[in-house]
């Protein structure tokens, strides 16, 4: 899966949770939650959506690793490759 | 027989427009079934029934403005329907949907004729004559209502919500003599407990810090009932602990759905309820039970950097508990200085209903409960 494909799916998940935002306008290094004003409830829903969409498991202690779009796409790629190996 | 009246969906609500009946006379309903949709300033709200039974005549018309407390329909028990039918000498009650006519509509001959000409169902006309008889004027009124354009508001949902908040908060500041108390809690115990709990939970069942906080407030209220009350001609203590939780809308404005019987729910159940009601609030698809009967309000800033909220009580309630963002702060413990995640808890309370001492007892109890999160 390419980074572009991941981003497309991440945007879709964000749009579902916060329909009035424009996630595609996020810059690579801006904080997703702050930029889109996503509160802790919406963020939890977002994690649930990511886990379903990419068949990964995001433990709570990894929340700090997925602050920006760049971090998030790298994290998803990493998790998916881990899954593929195991 | 139970009278089903337009419920109050918040202190700021005086009436709503009926937009749809989801049932017809004779339908069998169960507690929790949705029987109608009404439009309020908070958007379209599903109206639920609180009893099992059989729906009687529908006494309110579509698009009619319905003041709170208006009789909308009546709910009959199966036994009542059986007795009714036996009395009138009819055969067995059909097991499904007993199609009963519950009351004869008394109307003047002129009213009947006009209704027939205009195709108006008399069962939906409210009679103002002797003993509720329908008069010509009653029918004329319905004719005018039906021919006039739909009574819809031209304001957007956001503007309506803003207006509702403005009305409730103005009333609060005008009428309620607030007093404020504040305390700080070291949240490391609660946060460590949450981290352990969440490791064992699937992602969908993970807990947020607000869930144990709500439970702790509910438990403290069991001991301090004077804060779980309404001020209506004096202090009215409430038996159920129904916590209104402030949910902010991304587009602006707030809605305060209720977590019913929070003291009887586990922390996990509170989290589940929160997830459900927040998603309904954000999609503006609320149920009547979501908005009724709150006995106290909690507002939380969530995970921002702002530490303190000075709340405005939601009338007719007598207290509001507020949580700021949890921030790392210097903390003295056993003579040692360290850095801890600290939460500021605020209490705004109605000085007509309680005094500072009550608030002090409540916040002290709340702090103690948060020291042992595993016992919540």
Short mmCIF file of C-alpha atoms in Angstrom, two decimals, chain B:
data_model
loop_
_atom_site.label_atom_id
_atom_site.label_comp_id
_atom_site.label_asym_id
_atom_site.label_seq_id
_atom_site.Cartn_x
_atom_site.Cartn_y
_atom_site.Cartn_z
CA UNK B 1 -54.28 4.46 31.05
CA UNK B 2 -51.37 6.82 30.97
CA UNK B 3 -51.48 10.31 29.55
CA UNK B 4 -48.52 10.89 27.26
CA UNK B 5 -47.59 14.54 27.27
CA UNK B 6 -45.00 16.57 25.40
CA UNK B 7 -41.89 16.09 27.52
CA UNK B 8 -39.65 18.95 28.58
CA UNK B 9 -36.35 18.55 26.80
CA UNK B 10 -34.46 21.08 28.85
CA UNK B 11 -35.31 24.08 30.99
CA UNK B 12 -35.00 26.35 27.98
CA UNK B 13 -37.70 24.57 25.99
CA UNK B 14 -41.27 25.83 25.94
CA UNK B 15 -42.64 24.02 22.90
CA UNK B 16 -41.73 21.97 19.85
CA UNK B 17 -43.19 21.34 16.41
CA UNK B 18 -44.54 17.84 15.81
CA UNK B 19 -43.00 16.68 12.55
CA UNK B 20 -43.98 13.02 12.36
CA UNK B 21 -46.04 10.42 14.17
CA UNK B 22 -44.24 7.07 14.06
CA UNK B 23 -47.29 5.19 15.38
CA UNK B 24 -51.03 5.09 14.75
CA UNK B 25 -53.92 4.47 17.14
CA UNK B 26 -54.01 0.82 18.20
CA UNK B 27 -50.27 0.23 17.73
CA UNK B 28 -48.61 -1.83 20.43
CA UNK B 29 -45.56 -0.08 21.90
CA UNK B 30 -42.84 -1.06 24.32
CA UNK B 31 -40.94 1.16 26.75
CA UNK B 32 -38.24 2.99 24.79
CA UNK B 33 -40.05 2.82 21.43
CA UNK B 34 -39.96 5.99 19.39
CA UNK B 35 -43.48 7.26 18.74
CA UNK B 36 -42.90 10.68 17.21
CA UNK B 37 -40.35 13.15 15.89
CA UNK B 38 -40.45 16.73 17.07
CA UNK B 39 -38.38 19.70 16.05
CA UNK B 40 -36.89 21.89 18.74
CA UNK B 41 -34.13 24.46 18.79
CA UNK B 42 -31.82 21.48 19.25
CA UNK B 43 -32.90 19.89 15.99
CA UNK B 44 -35.12 16.89 15.33
CA UNK B 45 -35.63 14.79 18.45
CA UNK B 46 -37.09 11.30 18.68
CA UNK B 47 -39.80 11.09 21.34
CA UNK B 48 -39.81 7.82 23.26
CA UNK B 49 -42.52 6.26 25.42
CA UNK B 50 -41.80 5.12 28.95
CA UNK B 51 -44.47 2.44 29.26
CA UNK B 52 -45.60 -0.66 27.42
CA UNK B 53 -49.12 -0.44 26.01
CA UNK B 54 -51.41 0.42 23.16
CA UNK B 55 -51.50 3.82 21.57
CA UNK B 56 -54.78 5.75 21.76
CA UNK B 57 -55.90 8.58 19.54
CA UNK B 58 -53.24 10.95 18.25
CA UNK B 59 -54.22 14.29 19.73
CA UNK B 60 -51.67 16.52 18.03
CA UNK B 61 -51.42 17.27 14.34
CA UNK B 62 -48.33 17.19 12.16
CA UNK B 63 -46.50 20.57 12.13
CA UNK B 64 -48.53 21.78 15.09
CA UNK B 65 -46.66 23.78 17.73
CA UNK B 66 -46.90 21.70 20.89
CA UNK B 67 -46.27 23.39 24.26
CA UNK B 68 -44.51 21.28 26.91
CA UNK B 69 -47.10 19.33 28.89
CA UNK B 70 -49.66 19.11 26.06
CA UNK B 71 -51.49 15.77 25.94
CA UNK B 72 -50.18 14.06 22.78
CA UNK B 73 -51.80 10.64 23.12
CA UNK B 74 -52.81 8.11 25.73
CA UNK B 75 -51.28 4.71 26.34
CA UNK B 76 -53.62 1.90 27.36
CA UNK B 77 -52.68 -1.42 28.89
CA UNK B 78 -53.82 -4.57 27.10
CA UNK B 79 -56.15 -5.30 30.03
CA UNK B 80 -57.83 -1.93 29.66
CA UNK B 81 -58.39 -2.50 25.97
CA UNK B 82 -59.87 -5.96 26.62
CA UNK B 83 -62.26 -4.58 29.23
CA UNK B 84 -63.25 -1.77 26.90
CA UNK B 85 -64.02 -4.13 24.07
CA UNK B 86 -65.91 -6.60 26.29
CA UNK B 87 -68.01 -3.77 27.67
CA UNK B 88 -69.08 -2.76 24.21
CA UNK B 89 -70.13 -6.37 23.61
CA UNK B 90 -67.73 -7.07 20.82
CA UNK B 91 -66.02 -10.36 20.15
CA UNK B 92 -62.48 -11.42 21.13
CA UNK B 93 -59.68 -8.90 20.98
CA UNK B 94 -57.47 -9.64 18.01
CA UNK B 95 -54.08 -10.54 19.42
CA UNK B 96 -52.12 -8.21 17.22
CA UNK B 97 -52.86 -4.50 17.04
CA UNK B 98 -56.26 -4.23 18.72
CA UNK B 99 -57.86 -1.55 16.62
CA UNK B 100 -59.77 0.37 19.22
CA UNK B 101 -61.55 3.64 19.05
CA UNK B 102 -60.96 5.17 22.39
CA UNK B 103 -63.25 8.10 22.49
CA UNK B 104 -66.12 9.45 20.51
CA UNK B 105 -65.38 12.91 19.20
CA UNK B 106 -68.17 15.16 20.21
CA UNK B 107 -68.58 17.95 17.72
CA UNK B 108 -71.26 20.39 16.73
CA UNK B 109 -73.12 19.51 13.50
CA UNK B 110 -71.64 22.57 11.79
CA UNK B 111 -68.12 21.58 12.87
CA UNK B 112 -68.70 18.05 11.54
CA UNK B 113 -69.94 19.39 8.19
CA UNK B 114 -67.00 21.77 7.71
CA UNK B 115 -64.55 19.04 8.73
CA UNK B 116 -66.09 16.65 6.20
CA UNK B 117 -65.96 19.29 3.44
CA UNK B 118 -62.34 20.17 4.13
CA UNK B 119 -61.25 16.58 4.72
CA UNK B 120 -60.20 17.15 8.32
CA UNK B 121 -59.86 14.20 10.69
CA UNK B 122 -61.84 15.19 13.78
CA UNK B 123 -59.77 12.85 15.93
CA UNK B 124 -56.90 15.28 15.46
CA UNK B 125 -58.84 18.41 16.39
CA UNK B 126 -58.65 19.70 19.93
CA UNK B 127 -62.11 20.66 21.18
CA UNK B 128 -62.55 23.83 23.25
CA UNK B 129 -66.34 23.64 23.71
CA UNK B 130 -68.26 22.21 26.67
CA UNK B 131 -66.61 18.98 27.91
CA UNK B 132 -64.09 19.22 25.09
CA UNK B 133 -66.63 19.26 22.29
CA UNK B 134 -65.29 20.41 18.95
CA UNK B 135 -66.74 23.71 17.80
CA UNK B 136 -66.81 25.38 14.43
CA UNK B 137 -64.00 27.70 15.61
CA UNK B 138 -61.79 24.68 16.44
CA UNK B 139 -62.25 23.33 12.93
CA UNK B 140 -61.72 26.74 11.34
CA UNK B 141 -58.45 27.07 13.23
CA UNK B 142 -57.22 23.77 11.81
CA UNK B 143 -58.28 24.81 8.31
CA UNK B 144 -56.21 28.00 8.64
CA UNK B 145 -53.23 26.09 10.02
CA UNK B 146 -53.38 23.58 7.19
CA UNK B 147 -53.58 26.19 4.48
CA UNK B 148 -50.93 28.49 5.91
CA UNK B 149 -47.30 27.78 5.04
CA UNK B 150 -45.45 25.29 7.23
CA UNK B 151 -44.40 26.82 10.50
CA UNK B 152 -40.72 26.19 10.00
CA UNK B 153 -38.04 28.40 11.38
CA UNK B 154 -35.83 30.24 8.95
CA UNK B 155 -32.93 30.08 11.36
CA UNK B 156 -30.18 27.50 10.98
CA UNK B 157 -29.73 24.72 13.54
CA UNK B 158 -26.61 26.49 14.81
CA UNK B 159 -28.46 29.76 15.37
CA UNK B 160 -31.29 27.94 17.15
CA UNK B 161 -28.88 26.19 19.49
CA UNK B 162 -27.12 29.49 20.17
CA UNK B 163 -30.49 31.05 21.05
CA UNK B 164 -31.35 28.16 23.38
CA UNK B 165 -28.02 28.43 25.19
CA UNK B 166 -28.41 32.20 25.42
CA UNK B 167 -31.87 31.90 26.97
CA UNK B 168 -30.88 29.26 29.55
CA UNK B 169 -27.65 30.96 30.59
CA UNK B 170 -29.24 34.42 30.83
CA UNK B 171 -31.95 32.98 33.06
CA UNK B 172 -29.25 31.34 35.18
CA UNK B 173 -27.21 34.46 35.70
CA UNK B 174 -30.34 36.54 36.29
CA UNK B 175 -31.90 34.24 38.88
CA UNK B 176 -29.25 32.05 40.49
CA UNK B 177 -26.90 33.47 43.13
CA UNK B 178 -23.86 31.35 42.27
CA UNK B 179 -21.02 30.55 44.62
CA UNK B 180 -17.80 28.94 43.43
CA UNK B 181 -15.33 26.51 44.99
CA UNK B 182 -12.26 24.97 43.47
CA UNK B 183 -9.77 22.25 44.29
CA UNK B 184 -6.85 20.40 42.69
CA UNK B 185 -6.43 16.65 42.37
CA UNK B 186 -3.32 14.63 41.59
CA UNK B 187 -4.58 12.47 38.73
CA UNK B 188 -1.61 10.09 38.52
CA UNK B 189 -3.54 7.33 40.34
CA UNK B 190 -6.55 7.60 38.03
CA UNK B 191 -4.41 7.83 34.88
CA UNK B 192 -2.27 4.81 35.85
CA UNK B 193 -5.42 2.81 36.60
CA UNK B 194 -6.87 3.86 33.22
CA UNK B 195 -3.71 2.83 31.37
CA UNK B 196 -3.84 -0.63 32.98
CA UNK B 197 -7.57 -0.97 32.27
CA UNK B 198 -7.18 0.09 28.66
CA UNK B 199 -4.45 -2.46 28.03
CA UNK B 200 -7.01 -5.15 28.74
CA UNK B 201 -9.76 -3.54 26.70
CA UNK B 202 -10.34 -3.64 22.96
CA UNK B 203 -9.95 -0.31 21.21
CA UNK B 204 -13.74 0.20 21.09
CA UNK B 205 -14.04 -0.24 24.85
CA UNK B 206 -11.19 2.02 25.89
CA UNK B 207 -11.93 4.45 28.67
CA UNK B 208 -11.28 8.18 28.70
CA UNK B 209 -10.48 9.98 31.99
CA UNK B 210 -13.94 11.58 31.99
CA UNK B 211 -15.64 8.20 32.62
CA UNK B 212 -14.20 7.63 36.13
CA UNK B 213 -14.64 11.36 36.87
CA UNK B 214 -18.36 11.16 36.10
CA UNK B 215 -18.70 8.03 38.22
CA UNK B 216 -16.92 9.70 41.14
CA UNK B 217 -19.24 12.73 40.94
CA UNK B 218 -22.28 10.42 40.95
CA UNK B 219 -20.99 8.52 43.99
CA UNK B 220 -20.26 11.74 45.86
CA UNK B 221 -23.80 12.98 45.12
CA UNK B 222 -25.26 9.91 46.82
CA UNK B 223 -23.72 11.29 50.03
CA UNK B 224 -24.47 14.96 49.31
CA UNK B 225 -28.02 14.94 47.89
CA UNK B 226 -28.51 18.69 48.29
CA UNK B 227 -26.48 19.23 45.11
CA UNK B 228 -28.47 16.66 43.12
CA UNK B 229 -31.61 18.72 43.02
CA UNK B 230 -33.78 21.30 41.32
CA UNK B 231 -34.73 24.70 42.72
CA UNK B 232 -38.45 25.01 42.07
CA UNK B 233 -40.40 26.70 44.85
CA UNK B 234 -37.65 25.60 47.19
CA UNK B 235 -35.18 22.72 47.10
CA UNK B 236 -36.46 19.58 45.40
CA UNK B 237 -33.98 16.74 45.94
CA UNK B 238 -34.01 14.21 43.12
CA UNK B 239 -33.91 10.48 43.73
CA UNK B 240 -32.18 9.55 40.46
CA UNK B 241 -28.69 10.85 39.74
CA UNK B 242 -28.92 11.94 36.11
CA UNK B 243 -25.82 13.75 35.01
CA UNK B 244 -26.09 16.26 32.19
CA UNK B 245 -22.84 16.22 30.26
CA UNK B 246 -21.93 19.26 28.19
CA UNK B 247 -21.06 18.31 24.62
CA UNK B 248 -19.73 21.07 22.40
CA UNK B 249 -20.64 21.02 18.75
CA UNK B 250 -17.91 21.54 16.22
CA UNK B 251 -20.05 24.13 14.50
CA UNK B 252 -20.53 26.07 17.75
CA UNK B 253 -22.98 25.81 20.62
CA UNK B 254 -23.47 23.11 23.23
CA UNK B 255 -26.00 20.39 23.93
CA UNK B 256 -26.34 18.75 27.34
CA UNK B 257 -27.54 15.14 27.13
CA UNK B 258 -28.18 13.14 30.31
CA UNK B 259 -26.44 10.06 31.66
CA UNK B 260 -29.25 8.51 33.67
CA UNK B 261 -28.64 6.77 37.01
CA UNK B 262 -24.90 7.34 36.70
CA UNK B 263 -24.33 6.12 40.28
CA UNK B 264 -25.68 2.70 39.32
CA UNK B 265 -23.59 2.35 36.15
CA UNK B 266 -20.05 0.93 36.06
CA UNK B 267 -17.25 3.11 34.69
CA UNK B 268 -17.36 1.01 31.49
CA UNK B 269 -21.11 1.51 31.17
CA UNK B 270 -20.71 5.25 31.65
CA UNK B 271 -18.12 5.31 28.86
CA UNK B 272 -20.43 3.33 26.60
CA UNK B 273 -23.34 5.69 27.32
CA UNK B 274 -21.11 8.69 26.63
CA UNK B 275 -19.96 7.29 23.30
CA UNK B 276 -23.59 6.67 22.29
CA UNK B 277 -24.95 10.04 23.32
CA UNK B 278 -22.03 12.02 21.94
CA UNK B 279 -22.43 10.44 18.52
CA UNK B 280 -26.17 11.21 18.64
CA UNK B 281 -25.47 14.81 19.70
CA UNK B 282 -22.90 15.35 16.96
CA UNK B 283 -25.28 14.02 14.31
CA UNK B 284 -28.12 16.05 15.93
CA UNK B 285 -30.20 12.87 16.17
CA UNK B 286 -31.24 12.92 19.80
CA UNK B 287 -33.89 11.03 21.71
CA UNK B 288 -36.21 12.64 24.22
CA UNK B 289 -34.67 10.63 27.07
CA UNK B 290 -31.24 12.04 26.17
CA UNK B 291 -32.41 15.52 27.04
CA UNK B 292 -34.69 15.06 30.01
CA UNK B 293 -34.36 14.88 33.76
CA UNK B 294 -30.76 16.01 34.31
CA UNK B 295 -30.25 16.68 37.99
CA UNK B 296 -26.75 18.22 37.80
CA UNK B 297 -24.36 19.19 34.99
CA UNK B 298 -20.73 18.30 34.35
CA UNK B 299 -18.61 20.29 31.94
CA UNK B 300 -15.10 19.24 30.97
CA UNK B 301 -12.53 21.06 28.90
CA UNK B 302 -11.02 17.74 27.85
CA UNK B 303 -7.35 17.65 27.03
CA UNK B 304 -6.66 21.31 26.45
CA UNK B 305 -4.12 23.40 28.30
CA UNK B 306 -6.68 25.55 30.10
CA UNK B 307 -6.98 24.59 33.74
CA UNK B 308 -10.13 26.06 35.21
CA UNK B 309 -13.80 26.51 34.33
CA UNK B 310 -16.12 28.78 36.28
CA UNK B 311 -19.43 27.21 35.37
CA UNK B 312 -22.90 28.64 34.89
CA UNK B 313 -25.60 26.45 36.46
CA UNK B 314 -28.24 25.05 34.12
CA UNK B 315 -31.59 25.96 35.70
CA UNK B 316 -33.53 24.55 37.51
CA UNK B 317 -30.51 22.54 38.68
CA UNK B 318 -28.56 23.78 41.67
CA UNK B 319 -24.98 22.79 40.85
CA UNK B 320 -22.46 22.36 38.08
CA UNK B 321 -19.16 20.47 38.38
CA UNK B 322 -16.37 21.52 36.05
CA UNK B 323 -13.14 19.84 35.03
CA UNK B 324 -10.27 21.73 33.46
CA UNK B 325 -7.58 20.17 31.29
CA UNK B 326 -5.15 17.83 33.06
CA UNK B 327 -1.77 19.57 33.09
CA UNK B 328 1.63 18.72 34.59
CA UNK B 329 2.19 20.88 37.66
CA UNK B 330 4.53 21.04 40.65
CA UNK B 331 3.00 19.02 43.49
CA UNK B 332 3.99 18.72 47.14
CA UNK B 333 3.40 15.29 48.66
CA UNK B 334 4.77 14.07 52.01
CA UNK B 335 7.14 17.01 52.11
CA UNK B 336 8.58 16.19 48.68
CA UNK B 337 8.12 18.30 45.59
CA UNK B 338 7.41 16.50 42.33
CA UNK B 339 5.61 16.95 39.01
CA UNK B 340 2.16 15.41 38.71
CA UNK B 341 -0.75 15.46 36.25
CA UNK B 342 -3.10 17.83 38.02
CA UNK B 343 -6.81 18.38 37.49
CA UNK B 344 -8.67 21.48 38.68
CA UNK B 345 -12.19 20.63 39.77
CA UNK B 346 -14.65 23.48 40.11
CA UNK B 347 -18.06 23.62 41.68
CA UNK B 348 -20.61 26.30 40.88
CA UNK B 349 -23.57 25.98 43.22
CA UNK B 350 -26.81 27.82 43.92
CA UNK B 351 -26.55 29.70 47.21
CA UNK B 352 -30.33 29.56 47.65
CA UNK B 353 -30.07 25.76 47.78
CA UNK B 354 -26.80 25.13 49.62
CA UNK B 355 -23.92 26.84 51.38
CA UNK B 356 -20.18 26.73 50.93
CA UNK B 357 -19.90 24.02 53.56
CA UNK B 358 -22.00 21.63 51.45
CA UNK B 359 -19.81 22.35 48.44
CA UNK B 360 -16.69 21.83 50.54
CA UNK B 361 -17.92 18.44 51.76
CA UNK B 362 -18.79 17.41 48.22
CA UNK B 363 -15.43 18.34 46.68
CA UNK B 364 -13.52 16.71 49.56
CA UNK B 365 -15.47 13.50 49.07
CA UNK B 366 -14.90 13.64 45.32
CA UNK B 367 -11.14 14.01 45.84
CA UNK B 368 -11.08 11.03 48.17
CA UNK B 369 -13.03 8.88 45.73
CA UNK B 370 -10.53 9.69 42.98
CA UNK B 371 -7.70 8.40 45.17
CA UNK B 372 -9.10 4.88 44.77
CA UNK B 373 -10.18 4.60 41.13
CA UNK B 374 -10.38 0.80 41.28
CA UNK B 375 -13.22 1.09 43.79
CA UNK B 376 -15.35 3.41 41.66
#
